[in-house]
Amino acid sequence: MNRMAGGAALVIALAAQLLAQAPRYDLVLKGGHVIDPANSINEVRDVAVQAGKIAAVEKAIPPSNARKSVDATGFYVTPGLVDIHVHIGHGGAPLNWFEPSADSHIPPLGILADTVLNSGVTTIVDAGSSGAKTFLREKQEVIDHSRVRVLALLNIVAAGMNSGKEQDVSEMDPQLCADTIHQFRDVIVGVKTAHYWTAPPWDQAHPPWAAVDRAEECGRLANVPVMFDFWPRPPERSYAELILKKMRPGDIHTHVFAQQFPILEANGKLNPILLEARRRGVIFDVGHGQGSFWFRNAVPAVKQGFIPDSFSTDLHTGNINGAVVNLITTMSKFLAMGVPLEDVIRRATVNPAQEIHRPELGTLSVGREADIAVLELRKGRFGYTDCGNARMVGNVMLVNRMTVRAGRIVYDPGGISRVDWEKAPRQYFTTPKLSSDPPARTEQ
């Protein structure tokens, strides 16, 4: 009996020793300059990941404590970027929509959602591509299958964007909108109104503020923010009335630097209604897009201290190869205007996360899902373009070097997480043998 007890004790002791020697973390990023505005961190620290979560943000974590150690020296380590204005859905295509033929005008999915991972973006928000009648298809075909986290703003138009029904007030049902948000609250984070552009004369069936008022009613019923893509038709639909009276605190005005908005007065000074709206709690978002970002508005406003609360791209197939490129390019434009790096990171991480009421995102807080971007700040001479084909030259550019999504390295084109080829095992890749291969021949 004593011999059995002694053997058990030995086994326990050996197991405890092996456990003590096992790495504590799956991954550690060593020596990077961590910028995590949500936690007021702006210094060199190591970031450790375990089981897909942030496990530690500390100084001098031993590399031996992790199964994989990545040298991030010389880079900036930030929370995964959050882009709250992207288009990835089918828009007005319902579940029973026909398959597009070669000569149809139905676009493919707005963008391949996972391509944004190459710019350090780990969360995107589809900004109203679908409405209550079409959201399920977007969820089934994109949201449920993407590596990037995909959330959504629901279009107040039940048929969705580009459905041909964006002027149809009967499609703007606040209760149906709110019910759909409640049903899919895990992924729907707000309401979107856009493209209600029909000109006067207005009538009872088509009042000037119908889309705005009904989107706001849905926002109140579902307790979520509303994002506004607004083309004014004064005097019936003035910009001042939108941001000073119609929008609630926490609502989001996207495309803020579009050419149609009176950002500047005739003397070049910032329009004071912007500051008044900001004091009311209105959120200003970039929403770069194909036609909504103009240096002539952005640069003077930024120089006068008006920086949008969040940076976003309005990325879709029509602009992915145009002036937008990606979120990190939009961020670089503001760096080139003189916005400090920490403020730029803040507006692409914690700020947009808070705007959509998802404070667990855009942060490196311990216990949160490990979404991380590793960025390089380059100095030199770089050209940037706006939606009017104008150019601005800057001396800084951000480049994404690695993306971690839910603890897994999903983008690393420069191989900073890889072993040098000279040190790699000789047989580091084995061609898989197909079951259909013929049997090996033997000599008779």
GROMACS .gro file of C-alpha atoms in nm:
model
  444
    1MET     CA    1   0.000   0.000   0.000
    2ASN     CA    2   0.284   0.237   0.089
    3ARG     CA    3   0.457   0.152  -0.238
    4MET     CA    4   0.141   0.238  -0.433
    5ALA     CA    5   0.102   0.565  -0.244
    6GLY     CA    6   0.464   0.652  -0.313
    7GLY     CA    7   0.418   0.582  -0.684
    8ALA     CA    8   0.111   0.801  -0.701
    9ALA     CA    9   0.293   1.082  -0.526
   10LEU     CA   10   0.578   1.054  -0.778
   11VAL     CA   11   0.336   1.072  -1.069
   12ILE     CA   12   0.171   1.378  -0.919
   13ALA     CA   13   0.507   1.543  -0.861
   14LEU     CA   14   0.619   1.475  -1.218
   15ALA     CA   15   0.289   1.609  -1.355
   16ALA     CA   16   0.324   1.924  -1.147
   17GLN     CA   17   0.680   1.971  -1.272
   18LEU     CA   18   0.573   1.931  -1.636
   19LEU     CA   19   0.285   2.171  -1.579
   20ALA     CA   20   0.519   2.427  -1.429
   21GLN     CA   21   0.749   2.397  -1.732
   22ALA     CA   22   0.466   2.429  -1.988
   23PRO     CA   23   0.435   2.770  -2.158
   24ARG     CA   24   0.178   2.995  -1.996
   25TYR     CA   25   0.080   3.165  -2.323
   26ASP     CA   26   0.008   3.066  -2.681
   27LEU     CA   27   0.161   3.386  -2.822
   28VAL     CA   28   0.359   3.682  -2.699
   29LEU     CA   29   0.441   3.997  -2.897
   30LYS     CA   30   0.772   4.125  -2.764
   31GLY     CA   31   0.913   4.475  -2.755
   32GLY     CA   32   0.647   4.664  -2.949
   33HIS     CA   33   0.525   5.013  -2.861
   34VAL     CA   34   0.174   4.948  -2.734
   35ILE     CA   35  -0.089   5.215  -2.801
   36ASP     CA   36  -0.414   5.120  -2.630
   37PRO     CA   37  -0.614   5.440  -2.572
   38ALA     CA   38  -0.893   5.251  -2.394
   39ASN     CA   39  -0.646   5.171  -2.114
   40SER     CA   40  -0.428   5.485  -2.143
   41ILE     CA   41  -0.125   5.279  -2.249
   42ASN     CA   42   0.134   5.444  -2.475
   43GLU     CA   43   0.471   5.278  -2.412
   44VAL     CA   44   0.682   4.973  -2.489
   45ARG     CA   45   0.520   4.661  -2.347
   46ASP     CA   46   0.474   4.295  -2.432
   47VAL     CA   47   0.131   4.152  -2.517
   48ALA     CA   48   0.052   3.790  -2.431
   49VAL     CA   49  -0.234   3.582  -2.572
   50GLN     CA   50  -0.385   3.264  -2.433
   51ALA     CA   51  -0.685   3.068  -2.563
   52GLY     CA   52  -0.778   3.350  -2.799
   53LYS     CA   53  -0.789   3.616  -2.525
   54ILE     CA   54  -0.556   3.893  -2.413
   55ALA     CA   55  -0.376   3.737  -2.115
   56ALA     CA   56  -0.124   4.007  -2.018
   57VAL     CA   57   0.004   4.350  -2.126
   58GLU     CA   58   0.325   4.384  -1.927
   59LYS     CA   59   0.692   4.467  -1.951
   60ALA     CA   60   0.952   4.196  -2.011
   61ILE     CA   61   0.743   3.882  -2.048
   62PRO     CA   62   0.999   3.599  -2.097
   63PRO     CA   63   0.978   3.449  -2.448
   64SER     CA   64   1.001   3.105  -2.288
   65ASN     CA   65   0.658   3.167  -2.137
   66ALA     CA   66   0.493   3.136  -2.481
   67ARG     CA   67   0.465   2.867  -2.744
   68LYS     CA   68   0.535   3.137  -3.006
   69SER     CA   69   0.722   3.461  -2.950
   70VAL     CA   70   0.713   3.740  -3.211
   71ASP     CA   71   0.966   4.024  -3.207
   72ALA     CA   72   0.761   4.345  -3.253
   73THR     CA   73   1.051   4.580  -3.180
   74GLY     CA   74   1.022   4.898  -3.384
   75PHE     CA   75   0.650   4.849  -3.450
   76TYR     CA   76   0.335   4.981  -3.286
   77VAL     CA   77   0.104   4.722  -3.131
   78THR     CA   78  -0.258   4.835  -3.115
   79PRO     CA   79  -0.602   4.684  -3.069
   80GLY     CA   80  -0.751   4.544  -3.388
   81LEU     CA   81  -0.896   4.833  -3.589
   82VAL     CA   82  -1.273   4.891  -3.606
   83ASP     CA   83  -1.429   5.022  -3.929
   84ILE     CA   84  -1.794   5.117  -3.870
   85HIS     CA   85  -1.883   5.205  -4.231
   86VAL     CA   86  -1.832   4.926  -4.485
   87HIS     CA   87  -2.061   4.758  -4.740
   88ILE     CA   88  -2.047   4.381  -4.775
   89GLY     CA   89  -2.410   4.278  -4.827
   90HIS     CA   90  -2.653   4.219  -5.110
   91GLY     CA   91  -2.843   4.539  -5.053
   92GLY     CA   92  -3.191   4.496  -5.189
   93ALA     CA   93  -3.155   4.130  -5.292
   94PRO     CA   94  -3.404   3.920  -5.089
   95LEU     CA   95  -3.356   3.555  -4.997
   96ASN     CA   96  -3.534   3.429  -5.308
   97TRP     CA   97  -3.346   3.659  -5.545
   98PHE     CA   98  -3.240   3.510  -5.877
   99GLU     CA   99  -2.880   3.417  -5.936
  100PRO     CA  100  -2.710   3.705  -6.124
  101SER     CA  101  -2.638   3.632  -6.487
  102ALA     CA  102  -2.339   3.759  -6.677
  103ASP     CA  103  -2.535   4.054  -6.815
  104SER     CA  104  -2.722   4.147  -6.495
  105HIS     CA  105  -2.645   4.458  -6.295
  106ILE     CA  106  -2.666   4.293  -5.954
  107PRO     CA  107  -2.325   4.346  -5.789
  108PRO     CA  108  -2.137   4.073  -5.604
  109LEU     CA  109  -2.094   4.099  -5.230
  110GLY     CA  110  -1.988   4.456  -5.160
  111ILE     CA  111  -1.634   4.350  -5.076
  112LEU     CA  112  -1.477   4.023  -4.976
  113ALA     CA  113  -1.509   4.090  -4.605
  114ASP     CA  114  -1.190   3.914  -4.496
  115THR     CA  115  -0.971   4.128  -4.724
  116VAL     CA  116  -0.984   4.404  -4.460
  117LEU     CA  117  -0.766   4.189  -4.231
  118ASN     CA  118  -0.465   4.299  -4.436
  119SER     CA  119  -0.507   4.655  -4.306
  120GLY     CA  120  -0.526   4.558  -3.939
  121VAL     CA  121  -0.906   4.575  -3.930
  122THR     CA  122  -1.062   4.299  -3.719
  123THR     CA  123  -1.417   4.437  -3.690
  124ILE     CA  124  -1.632   4.587  -3.964
  125VAL     CA  125  -1.987   4.721  -3.957
  126ASP     CA  126  -2.196   4.687  -4.270
  127ALA     CA  127  -2.363   5.027  -4.293
  128GLY     CA  128  -2.718   4.958  -4.401
  129SER     CA  129  -2.673   4.743  -4.708
  130SER     CA  130  -2.969   4.534  -4.597
  131GLY     CA  131  -3.302   4.608  -4.433
  132ALA     CA  132  -3.544   4.401  -4.228
  133LYS     CA  133  -3.658   4.199  -4.533
  134THR     CA  134  -3.308   4.126  -4.665
  135PHE     CA  135  -3.083   4.106  -4.359
  136LEU     CA  136  -3.104   3.729  -4.321
  137ARG     CA  137  -2.932   3.667  -4.652
  138GLU     CA  138  -2.645   3.896  -4.557
  139LYS     CA  139  -2.611   3.712  -4.227
  140GLN     CA  140  -2.622   3.366  -4.383
  141GLU     CA  141  -2.385   3.441  -4.669
  142VAL     CA  142  -2.132   3.679  -4.512
  143ILE     CA  143  -2.160   3.741  -4.141
  144ASP     CA  144  -2.175   3.375  -4.040
  145HIS     CA  145  -1.872   3.277  -4.249
  146SER     CA  146  -1.621   3.559  -4.214
  147ARG     CA  147  -1.300   3.549  -4.013
  148VAL     CA  148  -1.323   3.923  -3.960
  149ARG     CA  149  -1.594   4.014  -3.710
  150VAL     CA  150  -1.892   4.150  -3.906
  151LEU     CA  151  -2.162   4.359  -3.738
  152ALA     CA  152  -2.436   4.559  -3.909
  153LEU     CA  153  -2.647   4.871  -3.914
  154LEU     CA  154  -2.997   4.791  -4.040
  155ASN     CA  155  -3.135   5.010  -4.316
  156ILE     CA  156  -3.463   5.176  -4.222
  157VAL     CA  157  -3.579   5.079  -4.573
  158ALA     CA  158  -3.692   4.719  -4.525
  159ALA     CA  159  -3.592   4.621  -4.879
  160GLY     CA  160  -3.240   4.753  -4.822
  161MET     CA  161  -3.001   4.980  -5.006
  162ASN     CA  162  -3.012   5.001  -5.386
  163SER     CA  163  -3.344   4.817  -5.382
  164GLY     CA  164  -3.525   5.080  -5.585
  165LYS     CA  165  -3.745   5.146  -5.282
  166GLU     CA  166  -3.539   5.402  -5.094
  167GLN     CA  167  -3.798   5.673  -5.170
  168ASP     CA  168  -4.088   5.449  -5.065
  169VAL     CA  169  -4.203   5.565  -4.721
  170SER     CA  170  -4.415   5.250  -4.681
  171GLU     CA  171  -4.087   5.053  -4.668
  172MET     CA  172  -3.976   5.253  -4.361
  173ASP     CA  173  -4.148   5.066  -4.077
  174PRO     CA  174  -3.989   5.158  -3.740
  175GLN     CA  175  -4.149   4.866  -3.555
  176LEU     CA  176  -4.039   4.607  -3.813
  177CYS     CA  177  -3.691   4.760  -3.802
  178ALA     CA  178  -3.679   4.743  -3.421
  179ASP     CA  179  -3.816   4.388  -3.410
  180THR     CA  180  -3.542   4.274  -3.650
  181ILE     CA  181  -3.275   4.441  -3.438
  182HIS     CA  182  -3.408   4.268  -3.126
  183GLN     CA  183  -3.403   3.934  -3.309
  184PHE     CA  184  -3.040   3.974  -3.420
  185ARG     CA  185  -2.908   4.196  -3.142
  186ASP     CA  186  -2.583   4.000  -3.127
  187VAL     CA  187  -2.483   4.141  -3.467
  188ILE     CA  188  -2.707   4.442  -3.543
  189VAL     CA  189  -2.573   4.748  -3.362
  190GLY     CA  190  -2.779   5.035  -3.504
  191VAL     CA  191  -2.991   5.186  -3.779
  192LYS     CA  192  -2.887   5.351  -4.106
  193THR     CA  193  -3.072   5.601  -4.320
  194ALA     CA  194  -2.945   5.713  -4.660
  195HIS     CA  195  -3.039   5.810  -5.015
  196TYR     CA  196  -3.375   5.971  -4.944
  197TRP     CA  197  -3.306   6.228  -5.210
  198THR     CA  198  -3.626   6.289  -5.403
  199ALA     CA  199  -3.668   6.664  -5.457
  200PRO     CA  200  -3.972   6.875  -5.366
  201PRO     CA  201  -4.263   6.924  -5.397
  202TRP     CA  202  -4.321   6.725  -5.081
  203ASP     CA  203  -4.659   6.579  -4.996
  204GLN     CA  204  -4.821   6.383  -4.713
  205ALA     CA  205  -4.709   6.053  -4.862
  206HIS     CA  206  -4.355   6.178  -4.906
  207PRO     CA  207  -4.264   6.428  -4.632
  208PRO     CA  208  -3.912   6.574  -4.635
  209TRP     CA  209  -3.798   6.419  -4.308
  210ALA     CA  210  -3.967   6.078  -4.341
  211ALA     CA  211  -3.651   5.865  -4.359
  212VAL     CA  212  -3.481   6.058  -4.077
  213ASP     CA  213  -3.782   6.057  -3.846
  214ARG     CA  214  -3.858   5.689  -3.899
  215ALA     CA  215  -3.496   5.586  -3.851
  216GLU     CA  216  -3.492   5.783  -3.526
  217GLU     CA  217  -3.812   5.613  -3.412
  218CYS     CA  218  -3.655   5.271  -3.476
  219GLY     CA  219  -3.345   5.383  -3.286
  220ARG     CA  220  -3.560   5.479  -2.988
  221LEU     CA  221  -3.761   5.156  -2.996
  222ALA     CA  222  -3.449   4.937  -3.018
  223ASN     CA  223  -3.226   5.163  -2.802
  224VAL     CA  224  -2.950   5.184  -3.064
  225PRO     CA  225  -2.778   5.472  -3.245
  226VAL     CA  226  -2.868   5.589  -3.595
  227MET     CA  227  -2.611   5.660  -3.866
  228PHE     CA  228  -2.701   5.936  -4.113
  229ASP     CA  229  -2.588   5.957  -4.474
  230PHE     CA  230  -2.754   6.291  -4.551
  231TRP     CA  231  -2.780   6.492  -4.870
  232PRO     CA  232  -2.959   6.815  -4.773
  233ARG     CA  233  -3.242   6.971  -4.971
  234PRO     CA  234  -3.277   7.314  -4.808
  235PRO     CA  235  -3.481   7.483  -4.684
  236GLU     CA  236  -3.711   7.186  -4.619
  237ARG     CA  237  -3.421   6.957  -4.516
  238SER     CA  238  -3.142   7.178  -4.390
  239TYR     CA  239  -2.810   7.051  -4.256
  240ALA     CA  240  -2.840   7.269  -3.947
  241GLU     CA  241  -3.178   7.123  -3.856
  242LEU     CA  242  -3.042   6.770  -3.895
  243ILE     CA  243  -2.744   6.805  -3.660
  244LEU     CA  244  -2.894   7.058  -3.417
  245LYS     CA  245  -3.250   6.925  -3.381
  246LYS     CA  246  -3.315   6.589  -3.544
  247MET     CA  247  -3.012   6.386  -3.434
  248ARG     CA  248  -3.004   6.250  -3.079
  249PRO     CA  249  -2.694   6.237  -2.859
  250GLY     CA  250  -2.495   5.933  -2.971
  251ASP     CA  251  -2.625   5.937  -3.328
  252ILE     CA  252  -2.357   5.923  -3.596
  253HIS     CA  253  -2.316   6.169  -3.884
  254THR     CA  254  -2.104   5.990  -4.144
  255HIS     CA  255  -1.944   6.147  -4.456
  256VAL     CA  256  -1.872   6.459  -4.250
  257PHE     CA  257  -1.613   6.594  -4.496
  258ALA     CA  258  -1.829   6.547  -4.806
  259GLN     CA  259  -1.838   6.848  -5.035
  260GLN     CA  260  -2.210   6.917  -4.981
  261PHE     CA  261  -2.181   7.000  -4.612
  262PRO     CA  262  -2.109   7.359  -4.498
  263ILE     CA  263  -1.812   7.260  -4.283
  264LEU     CA  264  -1.649   7.598  -4.344
  265GLU     CA  265  -1.798   7.946  -4.358
  266ALA     CA  266  -1.721   8.186  -4.642
  267ASN     CA  267  -1.425   8.326  -4.446
  268GLY     CA  268  -1.270   7.980  -4.413
  269LYS     CA  269  -1.353   7.946  -4.046
  270LEU     CA  270  -1.508   7.631  -3.905
  271ASN     CA  271  -1.886   7.646  -3.906
  272PRO     CA  272  -1.984   7.687  -3.538
  273ILE     CA  273  -2.287   7.460  -3.575
  274LEU     CA  274  -2.045   7.164  -3.582
  275LEU     CA  275  -1.917   7.248  -3.236
  276GLU     CA  276  -2.269   7.311  -3.113
  277ALA     CA  277  -2.381   6.971  -3.245
  278ARG     CA  278  -2.080   6.804  -3.084
  279ARG     CA  279  -2.174   6.960  -2.751
  280ARG     CA  280  -2.520   6.807  -2.798
  281GLY     CA  281  -2.354   6.466  -2.827
  282VAL     CA  282  -2.367   6.420  -3.205
  283ILE     CA  283  -2.092   6.187  -3.330
  284PHE     CA  284  -1.896   6.283  -3.644
  285ASP     CA  285  -1.756   6.001  -3.857
  286VAL     CA  286  -1.538   6.018  -4.168
  287GLY     CA  287  -1.708   5.765  -4.400
  288HIS     CA  288  -1.449   5.838  -4.671
  289GLY     CA  289  -1.627   5.668  -4.960
  290GLN     CA  290  -1.609   5.724  -5.332
  291GLY     CA  291  -1.740   6.080  -5.316
  292SER     CA  292  -1.747   6.192  -4.953
  293PHE     CA  293  -1.396   6.299  -4.853
  294TRP     CA  294  -1.259   6.631  -4.973
  295PHE     CA  295  -0.929   6.782  -4.858
  296ARG     CA  296  -1.073   7.132  -4.904
  297ASN     CA  297  -1.309   7.056  -4.613
  298ALA     CA  298  -1.094   6.817  -4.410
  299VAL     CA  299  -0.760   6.996  -4.394
  300PRO     CA  300  -0.885   7.341  -4.280
  301ALA     CA  301  -1.122   7.181  -4.027
  302VAL     CA  302  -0.848   6.963  -3.878
  303LYS     CA  303  -0.608   7.257  -3.860
  304GLN     CA  304  -0.875   7.441  -3.660
  305GLY     CA  305  -0.900   7.149  -3.418
  306PHE     CA  306  -1.210   6.974  -3.554
  307ILE     CA  307  -1.115   6.606  -3.582
  308PRO     CA  308  -1.392   6.353  -3.650
  309ASP     CA  309  -1.474   6.122  -3.360
  310SER     CA  310  -1.417   5.810  -3.569
  311PHE     CA  311  -1.246   5.715  -3.894
  312SER     CA  312  -1.421   5.483  -4.139
  313THR     CA  313  -1.395   5.397  -4.507
  314ASP     CA  314  -1.738   5.335  -4.665
  315LEU     CA  315  -1.545   5.063  -4.847
  316HIS     CA  316  -1.718   4.873  -5.129
  317THR     CA  317  -1.634   4.734  -5.472
  318GLY     CA  318  -1.678   5.073  -5.633
  319ASN     CA  319  -1.397   5.239  -5.436
  320ILE     CA  320  -1.164   4.968  -5.305
  321ASN     CA  321  -0.917   5.051  -5.582
  322GLY     CA  322  -0.983   5.425  -5.570
  323ALA     CA  323  -0.897   5.697  -5.321
  324VAL     CA  324  -1.011   5.499  -5.016
  325VAL     CA  325  -0.786   5.189  -5.041
  326ASN     CA  326  -0.843   5.082  -4.679
  327LEU     CA  327  -0.882   5.213  -4.325
  328ILE     CA  328  -0.512   5.242  -4.257
  329THR     CA  329  -0.476   5.472  -4.561
  330THR     CA  330  -0.755   5.693  -4.426
  331MET     CA  331  -0.574   5.701  -4.091
  332SER     CA  332  -0.251   5.796  -4.267
  333LYS     CA  333  -0.421   6.095  -4.430
  334PHE     CA  334  -0.502   6.235  -4.088
  335LEU     CA  335  -0.149   6.165  -3.966
  336ALA     CA  336  -0.026   6.363  -4.265
  337MET     CA  337  -0.258   6.650  -4.159
  338GLY     CA  338  -0.081   6.660  -3.824
  339VAL     CA  339  -0.313   6.456  -3.602
  340PRO     CA  340  -0.099   6.279  -3.334
  341LEU     CA  341  -0.061   5.902  -3.371
  342GLU     CA  342  -0.236   5.820  -3.042
  343ASP     CA  343  -0.537   6.028  -3.147
  344VAL     CA  344  -0.547   5.853  -3.483
  345ILE     CA  345  -0.539   5.510  -3.315
  346ARG     CA  346  -0.811   5.620  -3.072
  347ARG     CA  347  -1.043   5.709  -3.360
  348ALA     CA  348  -0.996   5.368  -3.522
  349THR     CA  349  -1.029   5.155  -3.207
  350VAL     CA  350  -1.196   5.257  -2.882
  351ASN     CA  351  -1.404   5.547  -3.020
  352PRO     CA  352  -1.591   5.353  -3.291
  353ALA     CA  353  -1.633   5.060  -3.052
  354GLN     CA  354  -1.804   5.289  -2.801
  355GLU     CA  355  -2.015   5.454  -3.072
  356ILE     CA  356  -2.174   5.117  -3.157
  357HIS     CA  357  -2.205   5.027  -2.786
  358ARG     CA  358  -1.945   4.747  -2.805
  359PRO     CA  359  -1.690   4.851  -2.539
  360GLU     CA  360  -1.535   4.504  -2.544
  361LEU     CA  361  -1.388   4.587  -2.885
  362GLY     CA  362  -1.104   4.823  -2.974
  363THR     CA  363  -0.904   4.743  -2.660
  364LEU     CA  364  -0.622   4.521  -2.534
  365SER     CA  365  -0.784   4.475  -2.193
  366VAL     CA  366  -0.699   4.145  -2.027
  367GLY     CA  367  -0.976   3.892  -2.087
  368ARG     CA  368  -1.097   4.049  -2.411
  369GLU     CA  369  -1.077   3.868  -2.742
  370ALA     CA  370  -0.726   3.898  -2.879
  371ASP     CA  371  -0.770   4.123  -3.184
  372ILE     CA  372  -0.438   4.296  -3.252
  373ALA     CA  373  -0.274   4.504  -3.524
  374VAL     CA  374   0.103   4.544  -3.558
  375LEU     CA  375   0.173   4.868  -3.743
  376GLU     CA  376   0.481   5.032  -3.889
  377LEU     CA  377   0.512   5.411  -3.906
  378ARG     CA  378   0.713   5.506  -4.213
  379LYS     CA  379   0.872   5.843  -4.279
  380GLY     CA  380   0.925   5.980  -4.629
  381ARG     CA  381   0.726   6.147  -4.904
  382PHE     CA  382   0.382   6.001  -4.970
  383GLY     CA  383   0.093   6.113  -5.190
  384TYR     CA  384  -0.273   6.083  -5.086
  385THR     CA  385  -0.583   6.154  -5.296
  386ASP     CA  386  -0.938   6.261  -5.217
  387CYS     CA  387  -1.270   6.208  -5.392
  388GLY     CA  388  -1.219   6.508  -5.618
  389ASN     CA  389  -0.896   6.366  -5.765
  390ALA     CA  390  -0.695   6.621  -5.567
  391ARG     CA  391  -0.363   6.532  -5.405
  392MET     CA  392  -0.206   6.596  -5.068
  393VAL     CA  393   0.159   6.516  -4.996
  394GLY     CA  394   0.256   6.400  -4.648
  395ASN     CA  395   0.570   6.276  -4.475
  396VAL     CA  396   0.421   5.983  -4.280
  397MET     CA  397   0.240   5.662  -4.365
  398LEU     CA  398   0.106   5.375  -4.155
  399VAL     CA  399   0.154   5.021  -4.285
  400ASN     CA  400   0.005   4.709  -4.131
  401ARG     CA  401   0.265   4.436  -4.073
  402MET     CA  402   0.061   4.172  -3.893
  403THR     CA  403  -0.299   4.107  -3.784
  404VAL     CA  404  -0.414   3.881  -3.502
  405ARG     CA  405  -0.782   3.788  -3.495
  406ALA     CA  406  -0.918   3.602  -3.189
  407GLY     CA  407  -0.565   3.498  -3.096
  408ARG     CA  408  -0.464   3.362  -3.436
  409ILE     CA  409  -0.219   3.525  -3.673
  410VAL     CA  410  -0.425   3.580  -3.990
  411TYR     CA  411  -0.204   3.823  -4.182
  412ASP     CA  412   0.176   3.833  -4.184
  413PRO     CA  413   0.309   3.894  -4.537
  414GLY     CA  414   0.655   3.994  -4.415
  415GLY     CA  415   0.689   3.686  -4.198
  416ILE     CA  416   0.769   3.862  -3.870
  417SER     CA  417   0.614   3.564  -3.691
  418ARG     CA  418   0.804   3.308  -3.900
  419VAL     CA  419   1.141   3.142  -3.863
  420ASP     CA  420   1.421   3.247  -4.102
  421TRP     CA  421   1.447   2.997  -4.385
  422GLU     CA  422   1.804   2.906  -4.295
  423LYS     CA  423   1.682   2.793  -3.952
  424ALA     CA  424   1.368   2.619  -4.073
  425PRO     CA  425   1.353   2.238  -4.055
  426ARG     CA  426   1.482   2.078  -4.371
  427GLN     CA  427   1.148   1.916  -4.447
  428TYR     CA  428   0.920   2.203  -4.339
  429PHE     CA  429   0.657   2.123  -4.597
  430THR     CA  430   0.543   1.784  -4.716
  431THR     CA  431   0.331   1.752  -5.027
  432PRO     CA  432   0.012   1.573  -4.924
  433LYS     CA  433  -0.041   1.235  -5.086
  434LEU     CA  434  -0.374   1.223  -5.269
  435SER     CA  435  -0.591   0.917  -5.226
  436SER     CA  436  -0.621   0.894  -5.604
  437ASP     CA  437  -0.244   0.860  -5.652
  438PRO     CA  438  -0.149   0.526  -5.814
  439PRO     CA  439   0.030   0.277  -5.587
  440ALA     CA  440   0.407   0.288  -5.589
  441ARG     CA  441   0.571   0.051  -5.837
  442THR     CA  442   0.809  -0.213  -5.712
  443GLU     CA  443   1.088  -0.385  -5.904
  444GLN     CA  444   1.022  -0.750  -5.995
   0.00000   0.00000   0.00000
